[in-house]
Amino acid sequence: MKTDDERTPRFGLRSFRAKFVLVVGGAVLFDLLLSGGLALWNVQKLSRDATSEVGEGLTTANQEYIRSYAQSTASSVDLLLDRVHGDVKALAGVLQAQIDDPARQQQVGATLAQQAPASVKVVYDAKGDWAQNLPGALSVVSVWGYLLGADHAPLPSVQQEIEDSTVIDLVAPTLMASGSSKLQMYYIGPKERPIFRTVPYTDQAQTFDRLYPGHNKAEFWEFFFPGIYASWQEWARDPASRPVPDEITQTAPYTDAITGKLIVSFFHPLWTRDRTGIAGTAGADITLDQLAEVVERVKIAETGFGFLTMSTGNVVAINPAGQAIIGLRSSSDTGAQGVTGLERSLRGSAQPAIASLPLDQNNDGVVQHIMLDNQGERVPYIVVLKRLKPTNLWSSGPIKSETMSVGIVVPEREIYASLFAAQDSISRATNRILLFQIAAIVVSLLIVFAAVLGISKRITRGLRALASAAQRLQSKDYSVRVSIPTRDEVGAVGTAFNRMAEQISFHTENLEQLVDERTRELGDANQEISELNEKLRDENVRLGAELAVAKHIQMMVLPKPFELEAIPGLEIAAYMRPADEVGGDYYDVLQNGSRVKIGIGDVTGHGLESGVLMLMVQSVARALQETNEGDPRRFLDRLNRAIYKNIERTNTGKHLSLAFLDFEDERVTLSGQHEEVLVVRADGEVECIDTIDLGLPVGLENDISPFIATHDIRFGSGDVIVLHTDGVTEAEDKDRKLFGFERLSQSAQKRHGASAEEIKTGIIEDLMAHIGIQKIHDDITLVIIRRT
């Protein structure tokens, strides 16, 4: 007769698995993987190709547009500067022609002096120690104090310079009214006669006094423009030494003494007739606003902006919004001499990408992609730099070549807005196709699902019966059984379920009896645990009482304050704090007649055993002192022998470091091995005495006499000796840094001259401040001895 397992087909056409694979797997895999997969792949590839081609074309066009915009902005700045150069050269040409024809220069000067005496007559100002013509003239001329004679009138050569320079009144007003807008035009005399004539008239000298105190006591050129005059003299000797083959010298932006505005000056040196020296300079100023206006007119995309920077990275012009975006910081550079400049450098930008922006010729017109931080968000930007024409620049020191650059900055999302729109359009079209394809796949799935539903209705009838029986079994109905007539896998599962239900029913009936037995055993065990806990609480109470008694006894044998105060010639202050209830540190002050012995030690470990050993040491030391044992070596040797035998008897394995100080007049004898001894002299000098060679740990060996040595310490009035255990120097703070011997020395030294009690209190305060809220892991003992 066949069993159920033998009757169950493994994989026939009538099996549940075969029916599922034939109906569901074939239809779904064929439809989805073949038609749907190929269609989706083709759509995605088409979308990527279209997006890439459109993106490349629009990117190239946008970058070319930005480069063209940067070139046109740079040309506008160059044009403005060229117009100013032309006006300055025109004024310099008139003045140079006068210098080259002295007779005509003198004739023109005399004529203008007669027609406009206000232009050549200066009035002395006692407060400022300078002379200046009165308002009403076309120009203002200032004569500094060192150019005046004893009568406060200009020296003859200076007066002649004043008259010769009046020709500027004929030329400058016309040049001011034409060409590019200028703040002022002026003539400055040579180094020997640096008069300052400016059109239009302003309170020139008064403003200089306010903005540049002390200028009237120094040579004009070296005070305001150090290095520029020497460069021009070099040009006179060798014209080829000019950094840029042009006569115009441009300054970096600085604060104008007359208007208080940020300006840029343009100088044209005037030469002597023989062209070997400097005869003065013609100049003009434009405000930084005029340069900024050209740059600030930049309007590219929605928030793009421009800036003008020098080759050093100092930004000359930028609008406030742009300054905030690229993270610039402004500051004025005011030194002991020289004009006040403006420092607003790309190198000091808060944006790392801007601070590292290359300004060399290799990046001229190159599109650079950078990331800037905007309110916590990383935003991509495009930067293009376009270099201007080179010019001669004075900033501080010799004149050098300078090539400024115009920068254009624009967010990528704005300049590529059309690209993003095209990509978005392609993406939407792709999504529509994908949706149509997915809809077709869904319809196919619905058809397949309807077919599977009809076929599987009969197949799943057995599964539903199994699920219902499993729920009844979960509700502890162990009598449930299922009847599945089919001979496929579901029928095999039904047979296995019935067998499992029979086994669960059998084990459940026996389980209740087992649970009762285990419950009784657990109750008995719980009773035993409760009784043990009660005994443990009683034992803890007893041990706590014993530890409290031991601690009390330990504190009782310590020296009392009245004992310490009774010792003549010494101030002694001590502090002891055990880490546990009973500590292992030892200190004692023993007096027998005129002899005083102070001991300090540290038993290994801490707790009750260490505290008992500390009491043994105290008792033996007291007994030996009372026997008038005056030799420090014999004292320590006899104490060691007694302690060693006690340790051997108790089998505790403990020992201790121990040192003694024997006081006699102004000498102190130190014996025994312990921590370093600190001596603070009355004048604050600090000495450190190492005890490593003065003995061995007590209780380690029976005979330590060969290792015991002594060290004499001079101990005068006002001197202080500090004794401590390692609980002081090895105390840790929250970062696990030790208090250390160095801090101990500093704490004691800064309180030299104070009483022993004050020194002790101060050191303990410093120690506790160092420890903070950390747990104290070792006993702390500190003894201060001061010679009165």
PDB file of N, CA, C and O in Angstrom, residues 303 324-325 351 371-381 411 413-414:
ATOM      1  N   THR A 303      20.598  87.804 -11.855  1.00  0.00           N
ATOM      2  CA  THR A 303      21.395  88.307 -10.722  1.00  0.00           C
ATOM      3  C   THR A 303      22.887  88.336 -11.029  1.00  0.00           C
ATOM      4  O   THR A 303      23.700  88.479 -10.117  1.00  0.00           O
ATOM      5  N   ALA A 324      28.538  90.843  -1.473  1.00  0.00           N
ATOM      6  CA  ALA A 324      28.045  89.873  -0.496  1.00  0.00           C
ATOM      7  C   ALA A 324      28.111  88.451  -1.047  1.00  0.00           C
ATOM      8  O   ALA A 324      28.458  87.511  -0.330  1.00  0.00           O
ATOM      9  N   ILE A 325      27.816  88.266  -2.351  1.00  0.00           N
ATOM     10  CA  ILE A 325      27.793  86.927  -2.938  1.00  0.00           C
ATOM     11  C   ILE A 325      29.182  86.301  -2.940  1.00  0.00           C
ATOM     12  O   ILE A 325      29.356  85.133  -2.588  1.00  0.00           O
ATOM     13  N   GLN A 351      34.675  83.103   0.618  1.00  0.00           N
ATOM     14  CA  GLN A 351      34.380  81.989  -0.276  1.00  0.00           C
ATOM     15  C   GLN A 351      35.708  81.385  -0.759  1.00  0.00           C
ATOM     16  O   GLN A 351      36.473  82.043  -1.468  1.00  0.00           O
ATOM     17  N   MET A 371      31.946  76.794  -7.163  1.00  0.00           N
ATOM     18  CA  MET A 371      30.828  76.596  -6.233  1.00  0.00           C
ATOM     19  C   MET A 371      30.931  77.630  -5.120  1.00  0.00           C
ATOM     20  O   MET A 371      31.987  77.780  -4.495  1.00  0.00           O
ATOM     21  N   LEU A 372      29.834  78.373  -4.861  1.00  0.00           N
ATOM     22  CA  LEU A 372      29.790  79.376  -3.800  1.00  0.00           C
ATOM     23  C   LEU A 372      28.726  78.991  -2.783  1.00  0.00           C
ATOM     24  O   LEU A 372      27.689  78.409  -3.128  1.00  0.00           O
ATOM     25  N   ASP A 373      29.005  79.328  -1.518  1.00  0.00           N
ATOM     26  CA  ASP A 373      28.069  79.052  -0.433  1.00  0.00           C
ATOM     27  C   ASP A 373      27.075  80.203  -0.328  1.00  0.00           C
ATOM     28  O   ASP A 373      27.470  81.366  -0.134  1.00  0.00           O
ATOM     29  N   ASN A 374      25.797  79.908  -0.477  1.00  0.00           N
ATOM     30  CA  ASN A 374      24.758  80.933  -0.403  1.00  0.00           C
ATOM     31  C   ASN A 374      23.751  80.511   0.656  1.00  0.00           C
ATOM     32  O   ASN A 374      22.888  79.673   0.421  1.00  0.00           O
ATOM     33  N   GLN A 375      23.898  81.076   1.890  1.00  0.00           N
ATOM     34  CA  GLN A 375      23.007  80.782   3.012  1.00  0.00           C
ATOM     35  C   GLN A 375      22.943  79.274   3.274  1.00  0.00           C
ATOM     36  O   GLN A 375      21.881  78.690   3.444  1.00  0.00           O
ATOM     37  N   GLY A 376      24.146  78.652   3.317  1.00  0.00           N
ATOM     38  CA  GLY A 376      24.223  77.235   3.632  1.00  0.00           C
ATOM     39  C   GLY A 376      24.028  76.312   2.441  1.00  0.00           C
ATOM     40  O   GLY A 376      24.193  75.104   2.555  1.00  0.00           O
ATOM     41  N   GLU A 377      23.682  76.866   1.252  1.00  0.00           N
ATOM     42  CA  GLU A 377      23.457  76.052   0.057  1.00  0.00           C
ATOM     43  C   GLU A 377      24.625  76.239  -0.910  1.00  0.00           C
ATOM     44  O   GLU A 377      25.098  77.350  -1.123  1.00  0.00           O
ATOM     45  N   ARG A 378      25.136  75.143  -1.482  1.00  0.00           N
ATOM     46  CA  ARG A 378      26.211  75.203  -2.455  1.00  0.00           C
ATOM     47  C   ARG A 378      25.605  75.461  -3.833  1.00  0.00           C
ATOM     48  O   ARG A 378      24.829  74.653  -4.359  1.00  0.00           O
ATOM     49  N   VAL A 379      25.944  76.645  -4.418  1.00  0.00           N
ATOM     50  CA  VAL A 379      25.342  77.082  -5.679  1.00  0.00           C
ATOM     51  C   VAL A 379      26.436  77.174  -6.737  1.00  0.00           C
ATOM     52  O   VAL A 379      27.480  77.806  -6.508  1.00  0.00           O
ATOM     53  N   PRO A 380      26.248  76.566  -7.926  1.00  0.00           N
ATOM     54  CA  PRO A 380      27.259  76.656  -8.992  1.00  0.00           C
ATOM     55  C   PRO A 380      27.188  78.010  -9.700  1.00  0.00           C
ATOM     56  O   PRO A 380      26.103  78.508 -10.013  1.00  0.00           O
ATOM     57  N   TYR A 381      28.347  78.615  -9.959  1.00  0.00           N
ATOM     58  CA  TYR A 381      28.457  79.901 -10.655  1.00  0.00           C
ATOM     59  C   TYR A 381      29.464  79.764 -11.796  1.00  0.00           C
ATOM     60  O   TYR A 381      30.339  78.889 -11.792  1.00  0.00           O
ATOM     61  N   PRO A 411      25.081  83.043 -11.914  1.00  0.00           N
ATOM     62  CA  PRO A 411      24.694  81.685 -11.518  1.00  0.00           C
ATOM     63  C   PRO A 411      24.450  80.797 -12.734  1.00  0.00           C
ATOM     64  O   PRO A 411      23.868  81.240 -13.727  1.00  0.00           O
ATOM     65  N   ARG A 413      22.422  78.386 -13.007  1.00  0.00           N
ATOM     66  CA  ARG A 413      21.007  78.074 -13.243  1.00  0.00           C
ATOM     67  C   ARG A 413      20.308  79.180 -14.031  1.00  0.00           C
ATOM     68  O   ARG A 413      19.279  78.945 -14.658  1.00  0.00           O
ATOM     69  N   GLU A 414      20.867  80.419 -13.987  1.00  0.00           N
ATOM     70  CA  GLU A 414      20.260  81.530 -14.744  1.00  0.00           C
ATOM     71  C   GLU A 414      20.775  81.570 -16.178  1.00  0.00           C
ATOM     72  O   GLU A 414      20.000  81.728 -17.121  1.00  0.00           O
TER      73      GLU A 414
END
